[in-house]
XYZ file of N, CA, C and O in Angstrom:
868
model
N 145.983 -67.367 3.190
C 144.845 -67.950 3.868
C 145.173 -69.305 4.467
O 144.481 -69.787 5.329
N 146.212 -69.931 3.968
C 146.613 -71.222 4.513
C 147.982 -71.084 5.149
O 148.935 -70.620 4.517
N 148.082 -71.509 6.409
C 149.286 -71.291 7.203
C 149.761 -72.611 7.783
O 148.953 -73.436 8.237
N 151.077 -72.804 7.796
C 151.687 -73.917 8.501
C 152.389 -73.368 9.735
O 153.201 -72.448 9.636
N 152.068 -73.923 10.905
C 152.749 -73.563 12.142
C 153.718 -74.691 12.473
O 153.296 -75.831 12.720
N 155.006 -74.409 12.463
C 156.049 -75.390 12.773
C 156.709 -74.961 14.079
O 157.529 -74.042 14.104
N 156.325 -75.627 15.158
C 156.746 -75.241 16.499
C 156.833 -76.497 17.363
O 155.877 -77.269 17.429
N 158.004 -76.715 18.010
C 158.170 -77.960 18.759
C 157.473 -77.956 20.118
O 157.250 -79.020 20.695
N 157.116 -76.792 20.650
C 156.322 -76.734 21.873
C 154.860 -76.940 21.483
O 154.202 -76.024 20.998
N 154.352 -78.147 21.678
C 153.055 -78.521 21.124
C 151.911 -77.654 21.653
O 151.000 -77.296 20.904
N 151.940 -77.322 22.932
C 150.863 -76.492 23.497
C 150.869 -75.115 22.836
O 149.820 -74.589 22.435
N 152.053 -74.521 22.686
C 152.156 -73.221 22.030
C 151.703 -73.316 20.577
O 150.978 -72.446 20.080
N 152.128 -74.390 19.898
C 151.750 -74.562 18.494
C 150.227 -74.602 18.338
O 149.661 -73.969 17.439
N 149.546 -75.340 19.219
C 148.099 -75.464 19.114
C 147.396 -74.172 19.502
O 146.359 -73.828 18.932
N 147.957 -73.430 20.468
C 147.385 -72.128 20.821
C 147.481 -71.156 19.652
O 146.525 -70.438 19.336
N 148.645 -71.134 19.004
C 148.829 -70.264 17.836
C 147.866 -70.670 16.721
O 147.215 -69.825 16.098
N 147.763 -71.988 16.477
C 146.887 -72.472 15.412
C 145.440 -72.113 15.679
O 144.701 -71.684 14.775
N 144.991 -72.282 16.930
C 143.603 -71.962 17.281
C 143.316 -70.488 17.049
O 142.283 -70.116 16.477
N 144.238 -69.640 17.475
C 144.040 -68.198 17.274
C 144.012 -67.810 15.812
O 143.202 -66.969 15.394
N 144.882 -68.413 15.012
C 144.906 -68.101 13.586
C 143.635 -68.598 12.896
O 143.117 -67.943 11.983
N 143.116 -69.748 13.332
C 141.858 -70.232 12.755
C 140.721 -69.264 13.065
O 139.865 -69.003 12.217
N 140.701 -68.747 14.286
C 139.665 -67.774 14.659
C 139.787 -66.502 13.827
O 138.810 -65.788 13.632
N 141.001 -66.216 13.361
C 141.217 -65.042 12.505
C 140.894 -65.329 11.044
O 141.037 -64.449 10.191
N 140.477 -66.575 10.747
C 140.017 -66.890 9.403
C 140.978 -67.672 8.543
O 140.725 -67.859 7.356
N 142.092 -68.154 9.124
C 143.056 -68.913 8.345
C 142.807 -70.415 8.465
O 142.298 -70.892 9.486
N 143.171 -71.153 7.421
C 143.253 -72.613 7.507
C 144.663 -72.940 7.974
O 145.642 -72.467 7.389
N 144.779 -73.735 9.047
C 146.076 -73.913 9.704
C 146.385 -75.387 9.922
O 145.542 -76.152 10.378
N 147.626 -75.780 9.594
C 148.168 -77.088 9.940
C 149.300 -76.873 10.944
O 149.971 -75.834 10.923
N 149.516 -77.863 11.809
C 150.602 -77.768 12.789
C 151.528 -78.977 12.683
O 151.072 -80.101 12.476
N 152.817 -78.722 12.818
C 153.828 -79.780 12.900
C 154.798 -79.398 14.007
O 154.890 -78.231 14.392
N 155.538 -80.405 14.509
C 156.367 -80.180 15.686
C 157.848 -80.486 15.447
O 158.624 -80.527 16.398
N 158.248 -80.689 14.219
C 159.659 -80.963 13.910
C 159.988 -80.430 12.527
O 159.093 -80.192 11.694
N 161.289 -80.262 12.276
C 161.715 -79.717 10.996
C 161.458 -80.654 9.832
O 161.084 -80.196 8.740
N 161.635 -81.962 10.030
C 161.387 -82.885 8.916
C 159.908 -82.942 8.558
O 159.543 -83.040 7.384
N 159.044 -82.838 9.583
C 157.604 -82.799 9.301
C 157.240 -81.512 8.556
O 156.399 -81.519 7.644
N 157.881 -80.400 8.934
C 157.638 -79.132 8.234
C 158.018 -79.260 6.766
O 157.270 -78.825 5.873
N 159.161 -79.858 6.489
C 159.583 -80.045 5.100
C 158.588 -80.904 4.324
O 158.271 -80.614 3.169
N 158.081 -81.960 4.978
C 157.125 -82.840 4.306
C 155.835 -82.096 3.971
O 155.323 -82.195 2.849
N 155.304 -81.341 4.921
C 154.063 -80.602 4.679
C 154.251 -79.515 3.629
O 153.384 -79.286 2.787
N 155.384 -78.825 3.685
C 155.646 -77.772 2.702
C 155.794 -78.344 1.298
O 155.509 -77.664 0.316
N 156.215 -79.595 1.219
C 156.306 -80.246 -0.086
C 154.970 -80.724 -0.607
O 154.796 -80.910 -1.814
N 153.995 -80.906 0.295
C 152.684 -81.442 -0.096
C 151.656 -80.363 -0.390
O 150.784 -80.549 -1.242
N 151.735 -79.238 0.340
C 150.677 -78.236 0.273
C 151.237 -76.870 -0.101
O 152.397 -76.559 0.169
N 150.372 -76.053 -0.670
C 150.744 -74.712 -1.110
C 150.348 -73.713 -0.016
O 149.215 -73.244 0.025
N 151.275 -73.407 0.883
C 150.989 -72.504 1.995
C 151.295 -71.057 1.615
O 152.227 -70.779 0.875
N 150.484 -70.156 2.167
C 150.757 -68.733 1.997
C 151.885 -68.301 2.933
O 152.760 -67.531 2.549
N 151.834 -68.802 4.172
C 152.808 -68.396 5.198
C 153.173 -69.614 6.042
O 152.309 -70.443 6.351
N 154.435 -69.714 6.430
C 154.847 -70.685 7.449
C 155.355 -69.906 8.658
O 156.201 -69.012 8.531
N 154.763 -70.192 9.821
C 155.245 -69.645 11.090
C 156.263 -70.657 11.603
O 155.900 -71.748 12.047
N 157.530 -70.318 11.518
C 158.617 -71.293 11.652
C 159.465 -71.025 12.890
O 160.175 -70.021 12.967
N 159.380 -71.942 13.865
C 160.267 -71.861 15.017
C 161.692 -72.170 14.552
O 161.916 -73.128 13.810
N 162.628 -71.386 14.990
C 163.997 -71.565 14.503
C 164.654 -72.819 15.082
O 165.451 -73.486 14.414
N 164.296 -73.163 16.329
C 164.969 -74.274 17.015
C 164.113 -75.542 16.964
O 163.683 -76.054 18.003
N 163.891 -76.059 15.781
C 163.104 -77.285 15.613
C 163.997 -78.520 15.744
O 165.161 -78.484 15.356
N 163.442 -79.615 16.262
C 164.220 -80.856 16.334
C 164.305 -81.557 14.980
O 163.526 -81.291 14.077
N 165.265 -82.448 14.866
C 165.526 -83.333 13.720
C 166.048 -82.578 12.498
O 167.129 -82.898 12.004
N 165.313 -81.577 12.016
C 165.844 -80.677 10.988
C 165.691 -79.256 11.526
O 164.582 -78.839 11.866
N 166.789 -78.533 11.644
C 166.765 -77.194 12.227
C 165.905 -76.260 11.366
O 165.846 -76.389 10.137
N 165.263 -75.299 12.042
C 164.436 -74.334 11.322
C 165.206 -73.561 10.274
O 164.672 -73.203 9.216
N 166.486 -73.297 10.551
C 167.317 -72.597 9.567
C 167.392 -73.395 8.263
O 167.334 -72.828 7.160
N 167.525 -74.717 8.390
C 167.630 -75.553 7.190
C 166.298 -75.638 6.449
O 166.272 -75.715 5.220
N 165.195 -75.607 7.200
C 163.870 -75.574 6.559
C 163.738 -74.292 5.743
O 163.292 -74.307 4.589
N 164.155 -73.168 6.344
C 164.075 -71.880 5.643
C 164.964 -71.867 4.402
O 164.534 -71.422 3.327
N 166.187 -72.370 4.541
C 167.099 -72.398 3.393
C 166.498 -73.207 2.243
O 166.552 -72.802 1.079
N 165.950 -74.375 2.564
C 165.371 -75.230 1.530
C 164.190 -74.584 0.844
O 164.022 -74.689 -0.377
N 163.365 -73.891 1.630
C 162.182 -73.245 1.065
C 162.589 -72.129 0.111
O 162.042 -71.997 -0.990
N 163.563 -71.333 0.516
C 164.037 -70.235 -0.334
C 164.691 -70.792 -1.595
O 164.456 -70.298 -2.709
N 165.506 -71.833 -1.447
C 166.209 -72.408 -2.598
C 165.244 -72.999 -3.625
O 165.538 -73.005 -4.827
N 164.082 -73.467 -3.166
C 163.111 -74.078 -4.082
C 162.327 -73.046 -4.879
O 161.589 -73.394 -5.800
N 162.464 -71.773 -4.517
C 161.716 -70.724 -5.203
C 160.267 -70.649 -4.781
O 159.440 -70.051 -5.475
N 159.945 -71.215 -3.626
C 158.565 -71.231 -3.146
C 158.052 -69.819 -2.900
O 158.801 -68.930 -2.478
N 156.747 -69.626 -3.125
C 156.132 -68.326 -2.838
C 155.716 -68.213 -1.373
O 155.254 -67.164 -0.923
N 155.854 -69.305 -0.598
C 155.482 -69.292 0.812
C 156.349 -68.311 1.590
O 157.574 -68.361 1.521
N 155.705 -67.415 2.333
C 156.437 -66.438 3.137
C 156.785 -67.042 4.493
O 156.024 -67.847 5.039
N 157.919 -66.628 5.039
C 158.434 -67.202 6.283
C 158.395 -66.168 7.400
O 159.018 -65.107 7.313
N 157.643 -66.489 8.468
C 157.691 -65.713 9.702
C 158.446 -66.559 10.722
O 157.949 -67.586 11.183
N 159.658 -66.156 11.049
C 160.511 -66.955 11.917
C 160.298 -66.566 13.373
O 160.288 -65.380 13.721
N 160.120 -67.581 14.228
C 159.978 -67.377 15.671
C 161.231 -67.885 16.367
O 161.787 -68.915 15.994
N 161.648 -67.185 17.414
C 162.785 -67.669 18.189
C 162.792 -67.047 19.571
O 162.291 -65.935 19.763
N 163.346 -67.793 20.519
C 163.519 -67.249 21.866
C 164.716 -66.314 21.927
O 164.865 -65.541 22.873
N 165.575 -66.394 20.921
C 166.755 -65.522 20.864
C 166.373 -64.249 20.121
O 166.139 -64.271 18.921
N 166.318 -63.136 20.841
C 165.789 -61.919 20.232
C 166.781 -60.805 20.027
O 166.384 -59.653 19.855
N 168.064 -61.102 20.041
C 169.061 -60.049 19.853
C 169.066 -59.578 18.403
O 168.542 -60.255 17.511
N 169.673 -58.404 18.175
C 169.741 -57.874 16.820
C 170.492 -58.834 15.908
O 170.115 -59.041 14.752
N 171.561 -59.454 16.424
C 172.338 -60.385 15.607
C 171.493 -61.582 15.172
O 171.593 -62.056 14.033
N 170.642 -62.065 16.090
C 169.771 -63.193 15.751
C 168.751 -62.798 14.690
O 168.461 -63.566 13.773
N 168.189 -61.600 14.820
C 167.213 -61.142 13.827
C 167.862 -61.020 12.454
O 167.296 -61.443 11.442
N 169.051 -60.444 12.430
C 169.766 -60.287 11.158
C 170.064 -61.647 10.546
O 169.889 -61.870 9.343
N 170.528 -62.591 11.385
C 170.852 -63.928 10.882
C 169.620 -64.603 10.303
O 169.678 -65.235 9.236
N 168.485 -64.472 10.988
C 167.254 -65.083 10.492
C 166.806 -64.481 9.174
O 166.411 -65.199 8.247
N 166.887 -63.169 9.070
C 166.488 -62.512 7.826
C 167.448 -62.848 6.696
O 167.042 -62.988 5.540
N 168.728 -62.984 7.024
C 169.716 -63.341 6.002
C 169.470 -64.745 5.446
O 169.865 -65.054 4.315
N 168.849 -65.603 6.239
C 168.526 -66.953 5.776
C 167.411 -66.949 4.731
O 167.207 -67.928 4.026
N 166.678 -65.837 4.668
C 165.574 -65.744 3.726
C 164.222 -65.571 4.371
O 163.202 -65.542 3.680
N 164.192 -65.449 5.713
C 162.922 -65.192 6.384
C 162.384 -63.829 5.957
O 163.147 -62.887 5.732
N 161.065 -63.737 5.832
C 160.440 -62.472 5.440
C 160.149 -61.581 6.644
O 160.013 -60.368 6.504
N 160.023 -62.210 7.817
C 159.767 -61.448 9.033
C 160.289 -62.266 10.211
O 160.544 -63.468 10.084
N 160.430 -61.612 11.345
C 161.096 -62.228 12.491
C 160.368 -61.768 13.744
O 160.113 -60.582 13.908
N 160.025 -62.694 14.652
C 159.306 -62.346 15.875
C 159.919 -63.114 17.038
O 160.030 -64.342 16.995
N 160.349 -62.387 18.057
C 160.944 -63.019 19.222
C 159.898 -63.495 20.211
O 158.804 -62.941 20.303
N 160.231 -64.549 20.938
C 159.371 -65.037 22.008
C 159.813 -64.399 23.333
O 161.011 -64.217 23.546
N 158.869 -64.091 24.218
C 157.409 -64.201 24.040
C 156.892 -63.078 23.150
O 157.533 -62.022 23.031
N 155.729 -63.298 22.533
C 155.171 -62.289 21.642
C 153.709 -62.064 21.994
O 153.064 -62.885 22.642
N 153.200 -60.921 21.547
C 151.771 -60.612 21.714
C 151.020 -61.210 20.536
O 151.394 -60.990 19.378
N 149.955 -61.963 20.832
C 149.287 -62.689 19.762
C 148.700 -61.779 18.677
O 148.807 -62.111 17.489
N 148.077 -60.637 19.020
C 147.565 -59.765 17.946
C 148.642 -59.339 16.957
O 148.388 -59.191 15.761
N 149.879 -59.162 17.461
C 150.973 -58.794 16.562
C 151.294 -59.940 15.620
O 151.546 -59.733 14.424
N 151.279 -61.180 16.133
C 151.536 -62.338 15.285
C 150.505 -62.426 14.165
O 150.853 -62.608 12.989
N 149.222 -62.275 14.516
C 148.153 -62.342 13.508
C 148.337 -61.251 12.467
O 148.210 -61.489 11.263
N 148.651 -60.038 12.924
C 148.846 -58.919 12.004
C 149.998 -59.182 11.044
O 149.912 -58.909 9.844
N 151.090 -59.751 11.555
C 152.251 -60.033 10.702
C 151.944 -61.145 9.699
O 152.383 -61.095 8.547
N 151.195 -62.161 10.133
C 150.807 -63.233 9.207
C 149.931 -62.670 8.101
O 150.111 -63.002 6.921
N 148.989 -61.819 8.450
C 148.118 -61.210 7.427
C 148.938 -60.390 6.438
O 148.702 -60.440 5.229
N 149.899 -59.629 6.957
C 150.740 -58.801 6.077
C 151.549 -59.673 5.134
O 151.668 -59.373 3.932
N 152.097 -60.782 5.643
C 152.882 -61.670 4.790
C 151.995 -62.366 3.769
O 152.412 -62.594 2.633
N 150.782 -62.724 4.166
C 149.859 -63.371 3.228
C 149.568 -62.445 2.050
O 149.514 -62.869 0.907
N 149.404 -61.155 2.339
C 149.144 -60.204 1.247
C 150.322 -60.158 0.284
O 150.155 -59.964 -0.918
N 151.533 -60.338 0.795
C 152.724 -60.313 -0.058
C 152.908 -61.611 -0.836
O 153.576 -61.631 -1.858
N 152.316 -62.715 -0.351
C 152.539 -64.013 -0.988
C 151.658 -64.238 -2.203
O 151.912 -65.111 -3.011
N 150.596 -63.469 -2.330
C 149.637 -63.670 -3.416
C 149.549 -62.397 -4.252
O 150.122 -61.361 -3.922
N 148.804 -62.493 -5.348
C 148.578 -61.286 -6.137
C 147.790 -60.297 -5.289
O 147.015 -60.696 -4.409
N 147.990 -58.989 -5.511
C 147.310 -58.008 -4.678
C 145.794 -58.180 -4.732
O 145.208 -58.378 -5.788
N 145.175 -58.130 -3.558
C 143.718 -58.209 -3.459
C 143.216 -56.858 -2.961
O 143.692 -56.366 -1.933
N 142.286 -56.225 -3.673
C 141.784 -54.929 -3.217
C 141.096 -55.067 -1.869
O 140.553 -56.129 -1.538
N 141.112 -53.996 -1.055
C 140.479 -54.080 0.264
C 138.977 -54.312 0.179
O 138.386 -54.871 1.097
N 138.360 -53.898 -0.920
C 136.918 -54.114 -1.117
C 136.714 -54.966 -2.364
O 137.200 -54.631 -3.442
N 135.989 -56.072 -2.217
C 135.597 -56.904 -3.350
C 134.089 -56.777 -3.519
O 133.339 -57.005 -2.569
N 133.665 -56.403 -4.723
C 132.236 -56.132 -4.947
C 131.769 -56.855 -6.199
O 132.424 -56.802 -7.251
N 130.620 -57.539 -6.084
C 130.016 -58.216 -7.235
C 128.585 -58.613 -6.881
O 128.331 -59.103 -5.790
N 127.659 -58.370 -7.801
C 126.263 -58.751 -7.627
C 125.665 -58.226 -6.318
O 124.914 -58.926 -5.637
N 126.027 -57.000 -5.950
C 125.481 -56.412 -4.727
C 126.167 -56.886 -3.462
O 125.822 -56.441 -2.360
N 127.122 -57.796 -3.601
C 127.873 -58.283 -2.440
C 129.127 -57.436 -2.294
O 129.869 -57.241 -3.257
N 129.358 -56.940 -1.098
C 130.552 -56.141 -0.807
C 131.289 -56.808 0.342
O 130.713 -57.026 1.420
N 132.552 -57.137 0.115
C 133.355 -57.824 1.125
C 134.575 -56.978 1.453
O 135.325 -56.596 0.557
N 134.731 -56.659 2.730
C 135.859 -55.866 3.204
C 136.919 -56.834 3.719
O 136.747 -57.465 4.772
N 138.030 -56.968 2.973
C 139.061 -57.946 3.328
C 139.907 -57.496 4.511
O 140.617 -58.314 5.094
N 139.849 -56.223 4.865
C 140.622 -55.714 6.004
C 139.835 -55.885 7.298
O 140.311 -56.465 8.273
N 138.587 -55.410 7.297
C 137.745 -55.528 8.502
C 137.079 -56.895 8.599
O 136.467 -57.219 9.597
N 137.177 -57.683 7.536
C 136.575 -59.011 7.478
C 135.075 -58.948 7.764
O 134.542 -59.634 8.639
N 134.415 -58.093 6.991
C 132.966 -57.972 7.067
C 132.403 -58.054 5.660
O 133.099 -57.788 4.675
N 131.126 -58.432 5.552
C 130.501 -58.573 4.240
C 129.038 -58.138 4.312
O 128.366 -58.326 5.337
N 128.568 -57.554 3.217
C 127.169 -57.153 3.119
C 126.629 -57.559 1.752
O 127.392 -57.756 0.802
N 125.303 -57.695 1.668
C 124.643 -57.841 0.383
C 123.512 -56.827 0.307
O 122.610 -56.849 1.142
N 123.609 -55.950 -0.665
C 122.633 -54.862 -0.821
C 122.447 -54.110 0.490
O 121.324 -53.762 0.882
N 123.567 -53.881 1.183
C 123.533 -53.120 2.428
C 123.202 -53.933 3.667
O 123.288 -53.420 4.784
N 122.835 -55.196 3.493
C 122.474 -56.059 4.632
C 123.708 -56.793 5.135
O 124.406 -57.449 4.381
N 123.976 -56.672 6.444
C 125.129 -57.354 7.032
C 124.966 -58.864 6.933
O 123.883 -59.401 7.186
N 126.036 -59.542 6.556
C 126.039 -61.001 6.464
C 126.803 -61.580 7.652
O 127.959 -61.221 7.878
N 126.141 -62.443 8.394
C 126.760 -63.073 9.563
C 127.435 -64.361 9.120
O 126.848 -65.446 9.166
N 128.689 -64.235 8.669
C 129.401 -65.369 8.087
C 130.401 -65.955 9.073
O 131.060 -65.221 9.817
N 130.540 -67.274 9.042
C 131.600 -67.931 9.806
C 132.933 -67.640 9.104
O 132.951 -67.243 7.925
N 134.065 -67.828 9.787
C 135.367 -67.618 9.120
C 135.507 -68.435 7.835
O 136.038 -67.950 6.834
N 135.017 -69.678 7.848
C 135.124 -70.525 6.653
C 134.265 -69.973 5.521
O 134.710 -69.911 4.359
N 133.036 -69.576 5.840
C 132.137 -69.021 4.814
C 132.711 -67.729 4.247
O 132.626 -67.488 3.029
N 133.303 -66.903 5.099
C 133.923 -65.663 4.638
C 135.045 -65.965 3.653
O 135.148 -65.340 2.591
N 135.895 -66.926 3.993
C 137.020 -67.276 3.127
C 136.541 -67.806 1.783
O 137.073 -67.436 0.727
N 135.532 -68.687 1.800
C 134.999 -69.234 0.549
C 134.412 -68.109 -0.310
O 134.646 -68.054 -1.526
N 133.660 -67.198 0.312
C 133.086 -66.077 -0.442
C 134.195 -65.205 -1.015
O 134.115 -64.755 -2.168
N 135.247 -64.970 -0.252
C 136.363 -64.168 -0.759
C 137.006 -64.833 -1.972
O 137.318 -64.164 -2.969
N 137.216 -66.144 -1.909
C 137.822 -66.858 -3.040
C 136.942 -66.757 -4.287
O 137.446 -66.591 -5.402
N 135.637 -66.852 -4.110
C 134.727 -66.728 -5.254
C 134.759 -65.313 -5.827
O 134.753 -65.121 -7.053
N 134.807 -64.314 -4.952
C 134.855 -62.929 -5.425
C 136.185 -62.628 -6.113
O 136.227 -61.926 -7.130
N 137.277 -63.177 -5.575
C 138.590 -62.957 -6.197
C 138.650 -63.552 -7.597
O 139.395 -63.064 -8.458
N 137.871 -64.615 -7.832
C 137.871 -65.252 -9.151
C 137.205 -64.375 -10.206
O 137.319 -64.647 -11.411
N 136.480 -63.323 -9.771
C 135.892 -62.335 -10.682
C 135.032 -62.986 -11.774
O 135.180 -62.695 -12.968
N 134.145 -63.882 -11.354
C 133.248 -64.534 -12.304
C 133.746 -65.865 -12.812
O 133.004 -66.625 -13.436
N 135.028 -66.166 -12.565
C 135.583 -67.449 -12.987
C 135.151 -68.571 -12.063
O 134.620 -68.343 -10.974
N 135.384 -69.786 -12.499
C 134.992 -70.956 -11.722
C 136.115 -71.377 -10.778
O 137.280 -71.414 -11.166
N 135.737 -71.690 -9.552
C 136.676 -72.184 -8.551
C 136.294 -73.625 -8.235
O 135.150 -73.895 -7.858
N 137.222 -74.546 -8.389
C 136.911 -75.957 -8.174
C 136.798 -76.266 -6.687
O 137.347 -75.561 -5.840
N 136.076 -77.344 -6.383
C 135.971 -77.789 -4.991
C 137.343 -78.150 -4.441
O 137.637 -77.914 -3.267
N 138.196 -78.703 -5.305
C 139.552 -79.066 -4.877
C 140.352 -77.829 -4.471
O 141.089 -77.846 -3.478
N 140.217 -76.742 -5.232
C 140.938 -75.519 -4.889
C 140.404 -74.920 -3.593
O 141.171 -74.433 -2.760
N 139.079 -74.965 -3.408
C 138.502 -74.465 -2.167
C 139.017 -75.268 -0.976
O 139.371 -74.699 0.062
N 139.071 -76.580 -1.114
C 139.597 -77.431 -0.039
C 141.055 -77.095 0.253
O 141.471 -77.019 1.405
N 141.826 -76.892 -0.800
C 143.259 -76.629 -0.651
C 143.507 -75.298 0.040
O 144.422 -75.179 0.868
N 142.692 -74.303 -0.255
C 142.974 -72.949 0.212
C 142.189 -72.540 1.463
O 142.591 -71.603 2.152
N 141.074 -73.207 1.736
C 140.235 -72.778 2.860
C 140.159 -73.788 3.998
O 139.686 -73.449 5.080
N 140.596 -75.016 3.764
C 140.558 -76.043 4.812
C 141.988 -76.477 5.129
O 142.910 -76.239 4.357
N 142.163 -77.158 6.276
C 143.500 -77.638 6.616
C 143.687 -79.073 6.149
O 142.805 -79.664 5.518
N 144.841 -79.643 6.457
C 145.190 -80.963 5.934
C 144.314 -82.077 6.502
O 144.286 -83.180 5.959
N 143.585 -81.811 7.600
C 142.723 -82.830 8.194
C 141.378 -82.952 7.482
O 140.593 -83.847 7.802
N 141.101 -82.050 6.551
C 139.820 -82.092 5.839
C 139.763 -83.315 4.930
O 140.666 -83.556 4.133
N 138.709 -84.094 5.059
C 138.503 -85.279 4.229
C 137.800 -84.849 2.948
O 136.679 -84.329 2.994
N 138.431 -85.036 1.782
C 137.813 -84.581 0.526
C 136.516 -85.312 0.192
O 135.787 -84.891 -0.693
N 136.218 -86.382 0.910
C 135.018 -87.161 0.610
C 133.871 -86.884 1.583
O 132.842 -87.550 1.538
N 134.043 -85.897 2.482
C 132.995 -85.642 3.477
C 131.908 -84.705 2.967
O 130.883 -84.550 3.612
N 132.135 -84.047 1.840
C 131.164 -83.070 1.352
C 131.247 -81.750 2.089
O 130.281 -80.981 2.102
N 132.423 -81.463 2.713
C 132.573 -80.229 3.491
C 132.330 -78.991 2.641
O 131.681 -78.040 3.082
N 132.845 -78.999 1.414
C 132.660 -77.835 0.536
C 131.186 -77.668 0.197
O 130.637 -76.559 0.235
N 130.529 -78.761 -0.126
C 129.112 -78.700 -0.489
C 128.259 -78.173 0.676
O 127.362 -77.347 0.481
N 128.551 -78.638 1.892
C 127.799 -78.187 3.066
C 128.035 -76.703 3.312
O 127.100 -75.934 3.562
N 129.304 -76.279 3.249
C 129.635 -74.870 3.450
C 128.963 -74.001 2.392
O 128.426 -72.931 2.696
N 128.973 -74.471 1.145
C 128.369 -73.711 0.056
C 126.860 -73.575 0.260
O 126.265 -72.521 -0.014
N 126.220 -74.628 0.755
C 124.786 -74.576 1.014
C 124.455 -73.532 2.077
O 123.512 -72.742 1.934
N 125.255 -73.507 3.163
C 125.033 -72.525 4.227
C 125.281 -71.102 3.725
O 124.551 -70.167 4.058
N 126.329 -70.939 2.910
C 126.657 -69.621 2.370
C 125.545 -69.118 1.466
O 125.144 -67.952 1.548
N 125.021 -69.990 0.627
C 123.915 -69.600 -0.249
C 122.701 -69.148 0.567
O 122.037 -68.170 0.233
N 122.428 -69.887 1.656
C 121.296 -69.518 2.498
C 121.471 -68.148 3.119
O 120.516 -67.369 3.205
N 122.696 -67.819 3.544
C 122.943 -66.521 4.174
C 122.944 -65.383 3.155
O 122.582 -64.247 3.488
N 123.352 -65.686 1.915
C 123.338 -64.645 0.874
C 121.915 -64.316 0.449
O 121.620 -63.183 0.049
N 121.009 -65.299 0.529
C 119.606 -65.068 0.203
C 119.328 -65.037 -1.285
O 120.171 -65.387 -2.117
N 118.106 -64.593 -1.610
C 117.659 -64.542 -2.995
C 117.842 -63.150 -3.580
O 117.800 -62.150 -2.846
N 117.983 -63.051 -4.910
C 118.143 -64.156 -5.858
C 119.508 -64.817 -5.699
O 120.474 -64.177 -5.291
N 119.571 -66.103 -6.020
C 120.807 -66.859 -5.865
C 121.896 -66.298 -6.783
O 121.628 -65.962 -7.935
N 123.107 -66.202 -6.258
C 124.215 -65.652 -7.055
C 125.354 -66.644 -7.243
O 126.211 -66.444 -8.098
N 125.379 -67.709 -6.436
C 126.424 -68.733 -6.597
C 125.858 -69.859 -7.450
O 124.830 -70.436 -7.123
N 126.511 -70.128 -8.553
C 126.036 -71.209 -9.414
C 127.041 -72.361 -9.410
O 128.252 -72.155 -9.282
N 126.498 -73.563 -9.532
C 127.331 -74.754 -9.635
C 127.611 -75.043 -11.097
O 126.678 -75.144 -11.896
N 128.862 -75.130 -11.446
C 129.265 -75.480 -12.805
C 129.544 -76.994 -12.778
O 130.551 -77.433 -12.233
N 128.618 -77.758 -13.332
C 128.654 -79.204 -13.199
C 130.007 -79.796 -13.591
O 130.518 -79.563 -14.679
N 130.603 -80.551 -12.662
C 131.864 -81.215 -12.929
C 133.073 -80.307 -12.891
O 134.194 -80.771 -13.119
N 132.861 -79.030 -12.630
C 133.980 -78.069 -12.645
C 134.156 -77.402 -11.278
O 135.233 -77.403 -10.703
N 133.084 -76.817 -10.756
C 133.191 -76.120 -9.469
C 132.078 -75.121 -9.275
O 130.925 -75.364 -9.655
N 132.431 -73.957 -8.715
C 131.448 -72.939 -8.366
C 131.884 -71.585 -8.913
O 133.083 -71.295 -9.013
N 130.896 -70.764 -9.243
C 131.187 -69.412 -9.747
C 130.179 -68.441 -9.162
O 129.040 -68.809 -8.860
N 130.609 -67.189 -9.026
C 129.728 -66.151 -8.490
C 129.583 -65.055 -9.544
O 130.566 -64.569 -10.061
């Protein structure tokens, strides 16, 4: 659910990030290899979309470091060099997938989703609790048969609560997994999102606040 886009072409990086956000991911962007290393050291990403030809620190070295650290972050390597030898070399470095430029954006989103599923514990395609049914493949949700018109952020928060299977999810974990690095932890973003989500879920209320701990469904 959280993706780092490391691409030195800033316009392309922002286009990719915007599209991934529309698909429901929290996305950060960096434009150099050293910045990618810094962000990967600070945050727990599900997937990094990694341009191979990054300045200052080469993408190959970013991939090597990530693999050597034992990180669970999956690597989707991008490159303008699309020969079989280049693909093999990228995969041998430890990349989980490889996509040549130019690429079709729906394919990129599909590959990121596939890698995200591999980076975390398996999540069933249907999550059901308290009459709420969430389809993680079609990205749709209902309550007692009623369609829920959720924003991408609200959908992600509801999915995290359902995945917890009755357990408590802290506001800090929600921020880490559903928002990007620009989210200010003091803005009340989680509280506002939770209020809107509760309103859309309707009565009787199913999300409870566990004082000083977080939220549970």
